[in-house]
PDB file of C-alpha atoms in Angstrom:
ATOM      1  CA  ASP A 176     -32.833 115.417  45.288  1.00 97.00           C
ATOM      2  CA  ILE A 177     -31.405 111.979  46.090  1.00 98.00           C
ATOM      3  CA  GLN A 178     -28.207 111.607  44.665  1.00 98.00           C
ATOM      4  CA  MET A 179     -27.428 107.771  43.469  1.00 98.00           C
ATOM      5  CA  THR A 180     -24.447 106.825  43.292  1.00 98.00           C
ATOM      6  CA  GLN A 181     -23.621 103.759  41.373  1.00 98.00           C
ATOM      7  CA  SER A 182     -20.241 101.776  41.470  1.00 97.00           C
ATOM      8  CA  PRO A 183     -18.758 100.308  39.186  1.00 97.00           C
ATOM      9  CA  ALA A 184     -18.638 102.605  36.086  1.00 97.00           C
ATOM     10  CA  SER A 185     -17.832  99.461  34.175  1.00 97.00           C
ATOM     11  CA  LEU A 186     -17.145  95.964  34.277  1.00 97.00           C
ATOM     12  CA  SER A 187     -16.155  92.900  32.728  1.00 97.00           C
ATOM     13  CA  ALA A 188     -16.993  89.560  33.173  1.00 97.00           C
ATOM     14  CA  SER A 189     -16.685  85.911  31.921  1.00 97.00           C
ATOM     15  CA  LEU A 190     -19.176  83.384  31.487  1.00 97.00           C
ATOM     16  CA  GLY A 191     -19.815  81.998  34.637  1.00 97.00           C
ATOM     17  CA  GLU A 192     -18.772  84.421  36.901  1.00 97.00           C
ATOM     18  CA  THR A 193     -21.043  86.261  39.429  1.00 98.00           C
ATOM     19  CA  VAL A 194     -20.895  89.887  39.541  1.00 98.00           C
ATOM     20  CA  SER A 195     -22.064  92.666  41.625  1.00 98.00           C
ATOM     21  CA  ILE A 196     -22.985  96.636  41.202  1.00 98.00           C
ATOM     22  CA  GLU A 197     -23.249  99.071  43.996  1.00 98.00           C
ATOM     23  CA  CYS A 198     -25.934 101.755  44.535  1.00 98.00           C
ATOM     24  CA  LEU A 199     -25.385 103.574  47.665  1.00 98.00           C
ATOM     25  CA  ALA A 200     -28.036 106.733  48.273  1.00 98.00           C
ATOM     26  CA  SER A 201     -27.600 110.156  49.630  1.00 98.00           C
ATOM     27  CA  GLU A 202     -29.916 109.481  52.201  1.00 98.00           C
ATOM     28  CA  GLY A 203     -32.405 106.299  53.276  1.00 98.00           C
ATOM     29  CA  ILE A 204     -34.874 105.634  50.662  1.00 97.00           C
ATOM     30  CA  SER A 205     -36.299 102.609  52.533  1.00 94.00           C
ATOM     31  CA  ASN A 206     -36.330  99.692  49.800  1.00 94.00           C
ATOM     32  CA  ASP A 207     -37.627 102.152  46.931  1.00 95.00           C
ATOM     33  CA  LEU A 208     -35.076 100.859  44.538  1.00 97.00           C
ATOM     34  CA  ALA A 209     -35.474  99.458  41.409  1.00 98.00           C
ATOM     35  CA  TRP A 210     -33.304  97.876  39.103  1.00 98.00           C
ATOM     36  CA  TYR A 211     -33.179  98.296  35.503  1.00 98.00           C
ATOM     37  CA  GLN A 212     -31.036  96.491  32.382  1.00 98.00           C
ATOM     38  CA  GLN A 213     -30.707  98.138  29.454  1.00 97.00           C
ATOM     39  CA  LYS A 214     -29.728  96.574  26.519  1.00 97.00           C
ATOM     40  CA  SER A 215     -27.779  98.612  23.429  1.00 95.00           C
ATOM     41  CA  GLY A 216     -30.410 100.536  21.580  1.00 93.00           C
ATOM     42  CA  LYS A 217     -33.088  99.541  23.150  1.00 96.00           C
ATOM     43  CA  SER A 218     -35.443 100.173  26.444  1.00 97.00           C
ATOM     44  CA  PRO A 219     -34.540  99.973  30.121  1.00 98.00           C
ATOM     45  CA  GLN A 220     -36.585  96.820  31.069  1.00 98.00           C
ATOM     46  CA  LEU A 221     -37.542  96.282  35.217  1.00 98.00           C
ATOM     47  CA  LEU A 222     -34.988  93.743  36.563  1.00 98.00           C
ATOM     48  CA  ILE A 223     -35.822  94.314  40.136  1.00 98.00           C
ATOM     49  CA  TYR A 224     -38.427  96.259  42.616  1.00 96.00           C
ATOM     50  CA  ALA A 225     -38.491  96.992  46.131  1.00 95.00           C
ATOM     51  CA  ALA A 226     -34.519  96.120  46.263  1.00 96.00           C
ATOM     52  CA  SER A 227     -35.130  92.044  46.625  1.00 96.00           C
ATOM     53  CA  ARG A 228     -38.560  91.606  44.558  1.00 96.00           C
ATOM     54  CA  LEU A 229     -38.007  89.728  41.331  1.00 97.00           C
ATOM     55  CA  GLN A 230     -39.768  91.496  39.036  1.00 97.00           C
ATOM     56  CA  ASP A 231     -42.155  88.261  36.953  1.00 96.00           C
ATOM     57  CA  GLY A 232     -40.099  87.180  33.835  1.00 96.00           C
ATOM     58  CA  VAL A 233     -36.072  88.031  34.721  1.00 98.00           C
ATOM     59  CA  PRO A 234     -34.188  84.770  35.450  1.00 98.00           C
ATOM     60  CA  SER A 235     -33.281  84.239  38.836  1.00 98.00           C
ATOM     61  CA  ARG A 236     -29.579  84.613  38.395  1.00 98.00           C
ATOM     62  CA  PHE A 237     -30.631  87.833  39.247  1.00 98.00           C
ATOM     63  CA  SER A 238     -30.640  88.952  42.583  1.00 98.00           C
ATOM     64  CA  GLY A 239     -31.386  92.641  44.510  1.00 98.00           C
ATOM     65  CA  SER A 240     -30.057  93.954  48.170  1.00 98.00           C
ATOM     66  CA  GLY A 241     -29.831  96.396  50.737  1.00 97.00           C
ATOM     67  CA  SER A 242     -31.134  98.462  52.767  1.00 97.00           C
ATOM     68  CA  GLY A 243     -31.286 101.812  54.165  1.00 97.00           C
ATOM     69  CA  THR A 244     -28.866 103.420  51.918  1.00 98.00           C
ATOM     70  CA  ARG A 245     -26.891 100.697  50.454  1.00 98.00           C
ATOM     71  CA  TYR A 246     -28.443  98.559  47.467  1.00 98.00           C
ATOM     72  CA  SER A 247     -27.248  96.177  45.445  1.00 98.00           C
ATOM     73  CA  LEU A 248     -27.526  93.630  41.738  1.00 98.00           C
ATOM     74  CA  LYS A 249     -26.154  90.209  42.063  1.00 98.00           C
ATOM     75  CA  ILE A 250     -25.842  88.398  38.727  1.00 98.00           C
ATOM     76  CA  SER A 251     -25.114  84.861  39.480  1.00 98.00           C
ATOM     77  CA  GLY A 252     -23.585  83.233  36.639  1.00 96.00           C
ATOM     78  CA  MET A 253     -22.799  85.659  34.063  1.00 97.00           C
ATOM     79  CA  GLN A 254     -24.772  85.363  30.331  1.00 98.00           C
ATOM     80  CA  PRO A 255     -23.980  86.434  27.389  1.00 97.00           C
ATOM     81  CA  GLU A 256     -27.562  88.231  27.198  1.00 97.00           C
ATOM     82  CA  ASP A 257     -25.998  89.890  30.427  1.00 98.00           C
ATOM     83  CA  GLU A 258     -24.277  92.114  28.326  1.00 98.00           C
ATOM     84  CA  ALA A 259     -26.004  95.722  28.449  1.00 98.00           C
ATOM     85  CA  ASP A 260     -26.199  98.978  31.417  1.00 97.00           C
ATOM     86  CA  TYR A 261     -27.481  98.514  34.310  1.00 98.00           C
ATOM     87  CA  PHE A 262     -29.157 101.791  36.242  1.00 98.00           C
ATOM     88  CA  CYS A 263     -30.987 101.987  40.100  1.00 98.00           C
ATOM     89  CA  GLN A 264     -33.638 104.398  40.705  1.00 98.00           C
ATOM     90  CA  GLN A 265     -34.933 105.824  43.800  1.00 98.00           C
ATOM     91  CA  SER A 266     -38.928 106.452  44.050  1.00 97.00           C
ATOM     92  CA  TYR A 267     -38.673 107.145  48.025  1.00 97.00           C
ATOM     93  CA  LYS A 268     -38.849 110.750  47.235  1.00 97.00           C
ATOM     94  CA  TYR A 269     -39.713 113.505  44.664  1.00 98.00           C
ATOM     95  CA  PRO A 270     -37.810 114.001  42.190  1.00 98.00           C
ATOM     96  CA  TYR A 271     -36.650 110.325  41.204  1.00 98.00           C
ATOM     97  CA  THR A 272     -33.213 109.926  40.422  1.00 98.00           C
ATOM     98  CA  PHE A 273     -31.496 107.155  38.695  1.00 98.00           C
ATOM     99  CA  GLY A 274     -27.969 105.890  39.300  1.00 97.00           C
ATOM    100  CA  ALA A 275     -25.742 106.570  36.356  1.00 97.00           C
ATOM    101  CA  GLY A 276     -24.975 103.111  35.196  1.00 97.00           C
ATOM    102  CA  THR A 277     -22.571 100.257  35.443  1.00 97.00           C
ATOM    103  CA  LYS A 278     -21.785  98.575  31.614  1.00 97.00           C
ATOM    104  CA  LEU A 279     -21.272  95.064  31.910  1.00 98.00           C
ATOM    105  CA  GLU A 280     -19.497  93.393  29.259  1.00 98.00           C
ATOM    106  CA  LEU A 281     -18.641  89.459  28.424  1.00 97.00           C
ATOM    107  CA  LYS A 282     -15.095  89.265  28.805  1.00 95.00           C
TER     108      LYS A 282
ATOM    109  CA  GLN B 158     -49.350  92.179  26.634  1.00 95.00           C
ATOM    110  CA  VAL B 159     -48.632  95.890  27.518  1.00 97.00           C
ATOM    111  CA  GLN B 160     -47.628  97.498  24.789  1.00 98.00           C
ATOM    112  CA  LEU B 161     -46.752 101.633  24.637  1.00 98.00           C
ATOM    113  CA  GLN B 162     -45.965 102.788  21.346  1.00 98.00           C
ATOM    114  CA  GLN B 163     -43.909 106.191  20.657  1.00 98.00           C
ATOM    115  CA  SER B 164     -43.903 108.599  18.117  1.00 97.00           C
ATOM    116  CA  GLY B 165     -40.980 108.607  15.808  1.00 93.00           C
ATOM    117  CA  THR B 166     -37.339 110.826  15.654  1.00 96.00           C
ATOM    118  CA  GLU B 167     -38.010 114.531  15.071  1.00 97.00           C
ATOM    119  CA  LEU B 168     -35.548 116.827  14.007  1.00 97.00           C
ATOM    120  CA  VAL B 169     -36.565 120.431  14.582  1.00 97.00           C
ATOM    121  CA  LYS B 170     -35.143 123.548  14.987  1.00 97.00           C
ATOM    122  CA  PRO B 171     -33.674 125.791  18.055  1.00 97.00           C
ATOM    123  CA  ALA B 172     -36.461 128.199  19.678  1.00 97.00           C
ATOM    124  CA  SER B 173     -39.324 125.637  18.465  1.00 97.00           C
ATOM    125  CA  SER B 174     -41.340 123.049  19.967  1.00 98.00           C
ATOM    126  CA  VAL B 175     -41.513 119.498  20.007  1.00 98.00           C
ATOM    127  CA  LYS B 176     -44.511 116.893  21.028  1.00 98.00           C
ATOM    128  CA  ILE B 177     -44.351 112.865  21.327  1.00 98.00           C
ATOM    129  CA  SER B 178     -46.831 110.829  21.316  1.00 98.00           C
ATOM    130  CA  CYS B 179     -47.358 107.440  23.334  1.00 98.00           C
ATOM    131  CA  LYS B 180     -50.312 105.031  22.609  1.00 98.00           C
ATOM    132  CA  ALA B 181     -51.192 102.000  25.313  1.00 98.00           C
ATOM    133  CA  SER B 182     -52.835  98.950  24.403  1.00 98.00           C
ATOM    134  CA  GLY B 183     -53.291  95.677  26.648  1.00 97.00           C
ATOM    135  CA  TYR B 184     -54.093  97.533  30.029  1.00 97.00           C
ATOM    136  CA  THR B 185     -56.693  99.980  31.157  1.00 97.00           C
ATOM    137  CA  PHE B 186     -54.928 103.627  30.140  1.00 97.00           C
ATOM    138  CA  THR B 187     -56.760 105.461  33.139  1.00 97.00           C
ATOM    139  CA  SER B 188     -55.606 103.211  35.909  1.00 96.00           C
ATOM    140  CA  ASN B 189     -51.507 103.596  35.755  1.00 97.00           C
ATOM    141  CA  TYR B 190     -49.312 106.770  36.390  1.00 98.00           C
ATOM    142  CA  MET B 191     -47.161 107.363  32.902  1.00 98.00           C
ATOM    143  CA  HIS B 192     -43.946 108.592  33.164  1.00 98.00           C
ATOM    144  CA  TRP B 193     -41.379 110.355  31.032  1.00 98.00           C
ATOM    145  CA  ILE B 194     -37.450 110.225  31.545  1.00 98.00           C
ATOM    146  CA  ARG B 195     -35.072 111.247  29.169  1.00 98.00           C
ATOM    147  CA  GLN B 196     -31.710 110.063  28.104  1.00 97.00           C
ATOM    148  CA  GLN B 197     -29.316 112.329  26.696  1.00 94.00           C
ATOM    149  CA  PRO B 198     -26.448 110.920  24.559  1.00 83.00           C
ATOM    150  CA  GLY B 199     -24.146 108.723  26.355  1.00 78.00           C
ATOM    151  CA  ASN B 200     -25.502 109.676  29.532  1.00 77.00           C
ATOM    152  CA  GLY B 201     -27.872 108.316  32.230  1.00 88.00           C
ATOM    153  CA  LEU B 202     -30.981 108.225  32.641  1.00 96.00           C
ATOM    154  CA  GLU B 203     -33.303 111.506  34.008  1.00 98.00           C
ATOM    155  CA  TRP B 204     -36.973 112.214  35.648  1.00 98.00           C
ATOM    156  CA  ILE B 205     -38.763 113.999  33.961  1.00 98.00           C
ATOM    157  CA  GLY B 206     -42.553 113.981  35.402  1.00 98.00           C
ATOM    158  CA  TRP B 207     -45.831 111.572  35.570  1.00 98.00           C
ATOM    159  CA  ILE B 208     -49.283 112.425  34.411  1.00 98.00           C
ATOM    160  CA  TYR B 209     -52.555 110.399  35.797  1.00 98.00           C
ATOM    161  CA  PRO B 210     -54.602 109.231  32.762  1.00 97.00           C
ATOM    162  CA  GLY B 211     -57.517 109.187  35.023  1.00 95.00           C
ATOM    163  CA  ASN B 212     -58.298 112.354  36.343  1.00 96.00           C
ATOM    164  CA  GLY B 213     -54.717 114.670  34.017  1.00 97.00           C
ATOM    165  CA  ASN B 214     -52.842 115.423  37.547  1.00 98.00           C
ATOM    166  CA  THR B 215     -49.251 115.819  36.690  1.00 98.00           C
ATOM    167  CA  LYS B 216     -46.248 115.812  38.711  1.00 98.00           C
ATOM    168  CA  TYR B 217     -43.122 117.138  37.072  1.00 98.00           C
ATOM    169  CA  ASN B 218     -39.316 117.798  37.841  1.00 98.00           C
ATOM    170  CA  GLN B 219     -38.098 120.811  39.462  1.00 97.00           C
ATOM    171  CA  LYS B 220     -35.660 120.849  36.078  1.00 96.00           C
ATOM    172  CA  PHE B 221     -38.336 120.240  33.816  1.00 96.00           C
ATOM    173  CA  ASP B 222     -41.106 123.471  35.043  1.00 92.00           C
ATOM    174  CA  GLY B 223     -41.763 125.256  31.841  1.00 93.00           C
ATOM    175  CA  LYS B 224     -40.026 123.103  29.441  1.00 97.00           C
ATOM    176  CA  ALA B 225     -41.731 120.361  29.627  1.00 98.00           C
ATOM    177  CA  THR B 226     -45.802 119.739  29.126  1.00 98.00           C
ATOM    178  CA  LEU B 227     -47.580 116.414  30.669  1.00 98.00           C
ATOM    179  CA  THR B 228     -51.109 115.580  28.581  1.00 98.00           C
ATOM    180  CA  ALA B 229     -53.166 112.215  28.200  1.00 98.00           C
ATOM    181  CA  ASP B 230     -55.999 111.462  26.148  1.00 98.00           C
ATOM    182  CA  LYS B 231     -58.433 109.261  27.405  1.00 97.00           C
ATOM    183  CA  SER B 232     -60.155 108.511  23.996  1.00 97.00           C
ATOM    184  CA  SER B 233     -56.981 107.249  22.700  1.00 98.00           C
ATOM    185  CA  SER B 234     -54.989 105.866  25.325  1.00 98.00           C
ATOM    186  CA  THR B 235     -52.047 107.995  24.801  1.00 98.00           C
ATOM    187  CA  ALA B 236     -49.923 109.937  26.862  1.00 98.00           C
ATOM    188  CA  TYR B 237     -48.108 112.503  24.978  1.00 98.00           C
ATOM    189  CA  MET B 238     -44.603 115.260  26.262  1.00 98.00           C
ATOM    190  CA  GLN B 239     -44.387 118.656  24.534  1.00 98.00           C
ATOM    191  CA  LEU B 240     -40.988 119.862  24.948  1.00 98.00           C
ATOM    192  CA  SER B 241     -40.606 124.075  24.534  1.00 98.00           C
ATOM    193  CA  SER B 242     -37.626 126.305  23.606  1.00 97.00           C
ATOM    194  CA  LEU B 243     -36.132 123.632  22.439  1.00 98.00           C
ATOM    195  CA  THR B 244     -31.637 124.084  22.375  1.00 97.00           C
ATOM    196  CA  SER B 245     -29.228 121.734  21.632  1.00 95.00           C
ATOM    197  CA  GLU B 246     -28.990 120.475  25.456  1.00 94.00           C
ATOM    198  CA  ASP B 247     -32.906 119.134  24.578  1.00 96.00           C
ATOM    199  CA  SER B 248     -31.412 116.524  21.952  1.00 97.00           C
ATOM    200  CA  ALA B 249     -32.326 113.274  23.683  1.00 97.00           C
ATOM    201  CA  VAL B 250     -34.195 109.674  23.604  1.00 97.00           C
ATOM    202  CA  TYR B 251     -37.150 110.541  25.624  1.00 98.00           C
ATOM    203  CA  PHE B 252     -39.112 107.708  27.084  1.00 98.00           C
ATOM    204  CA  CYS B 253     -42.631 107.194  28.421  1.00 98.00           C
ATOM    205  CA  ALA B 254     -42.914 104.562  31.322  1.00 98.00           C
ATOM    206  CA  ARG B 255     -46.070 102.947  32.739  1.00 98.00           C
ATOM    207  CA  GLU B 256     -45.390 103.016  36.552  1.00 97.00           C
ATOM    208  CA  GLN B 257     -46.939  99.888  38.676  1.00 94.00           C
ATOM    209  CA  ILE B 258     -47.346  99.969  42.036  1.00 90.00           C
ATOM    210  CA  TYR B 259     -46.078  96.370  43.986  1.00 88.00           C
ATOM    211  CA  TYR B 260     -47.257  96.107  47.657  1.00 88.00           C
ATOM    212  CA  TYR B 261     -44.450  93.824  49.690  1.00 86.00           C
ATOM    213  CA  ASP B 262     -43.432  93.571  52.703  1.00 84.00           C
ATOM    214  CA  GLY B 263     -46.278  95.739  54.391  1.00 88.00           C
ATOM    215  CA  TYR B 264     -45.475  98.608  51.991  1.00 85.00           C
ATOM    216  CA  TYR B 265     -47.031 100.030  48.951  1.00 88.00           C
ATOM    217  CA  HIS B 266     -43.838 100.929  46.160  1.00 85.00           C
ATOM    218  CA  VAL B 267     -44.503 103.829  44.108  1.00 90.00           C
ATOM    219  CA  GLY B 268     -42.874 104.552  41.089  1.00 93.00           C
ATOM    220  CA  VAL B 269     -41.477 101.574  39.521  1.00 96.00           C
ATOM    221  CA  MET B 270     -41.484 101.389  35.867  1.00 98.00           C
ATOM    222  CA  ASP B 271     -42.446  98.309  34.245  1.00 97.00           C
ATOM    223  CA  ALA B 272     -43.328  98.623  30.683  1.00 98.00           C
ATOM    224  CA  TRP B 273     -41.803 101.435  28.873  1.00 98.00           C
ATOM    225  CA  GLY B 274     -41.598 102.718  25.754  1.00 98.00           C
ATOM    226  CA  GLN B 275     -39.085 102.285  22.842  1.00 98.00           C
ATOM    227  CA  GLY B 276     -38.450 105.855  23.000  1.00 98.00           C
ATOM    228  CA  ALA B 277     -38.266 109.016  20.829  1.00 98.00           C
ATOM    229  CA  SER B 278     -35.439 110.516  19.444  1.00 97.00           C
ATOM    230  CA  VAL B 279     -35.211 114.463  19.422  1.00 97.00           C
ATOM    231  CA  THR B 280     -32.250 116.061  17.475  1.00 97.00           C
ATOM    232  CA  VAL B 281     -32.368 120.002  18.250  1.00 97.00           C
ATOM    233  CA  SER B 282     -30.530 121.907  15.150  1.00 96.00           C
ATOM    234  CA  SER B 283     -30.470 124.564  12.988  1.00 94.00           C
TER     235      SER B 283
END
């Protein structure tokens, strides 16, 4: 199985601060990488697909980048509503696998 | 708009089975793969498998072979997941999620889950 190592496990950011979350795949995944946001007690919501494509309706402060085995999610200007857990997911090979998640809190 | 409405909380006994439903609306049910994902308390997400309601084809994570059985009823636009031989390890929230395929950069990107159900909580306890 492809292992997705996500870092950091948690972070705290001030209002307006730019934050980055990384995912490292155990092998190349050809940009078959999605990012999801999960708020407390809710289901995950798609933010980014194909490593860098913004899902319709997602604020433009969210962006994704990367290639090969290294991918990142950036939030340019932390907002209170961005407080959530974030997960990466690869769909390059079965079984699909997720990162362990990053808990983002507002400082 | 796309909606996936899941069945409610289940409290079940060890060694029993449970069947969770996921009713789809707002799109053509038979045209998209439906995935199932497990989230154990305080843990991350695990992919269980998918079903294609158009023809009933399924694909499972080997870890869940024999544990999960995916079915779909086209007449009611409802997907189901049955979990068998339940143990405390199966206590979790189970999500259904619709797959969307995106064409970008000369390549079809599959396995992207663009709509999720609200989750169904299963607690296994005697």
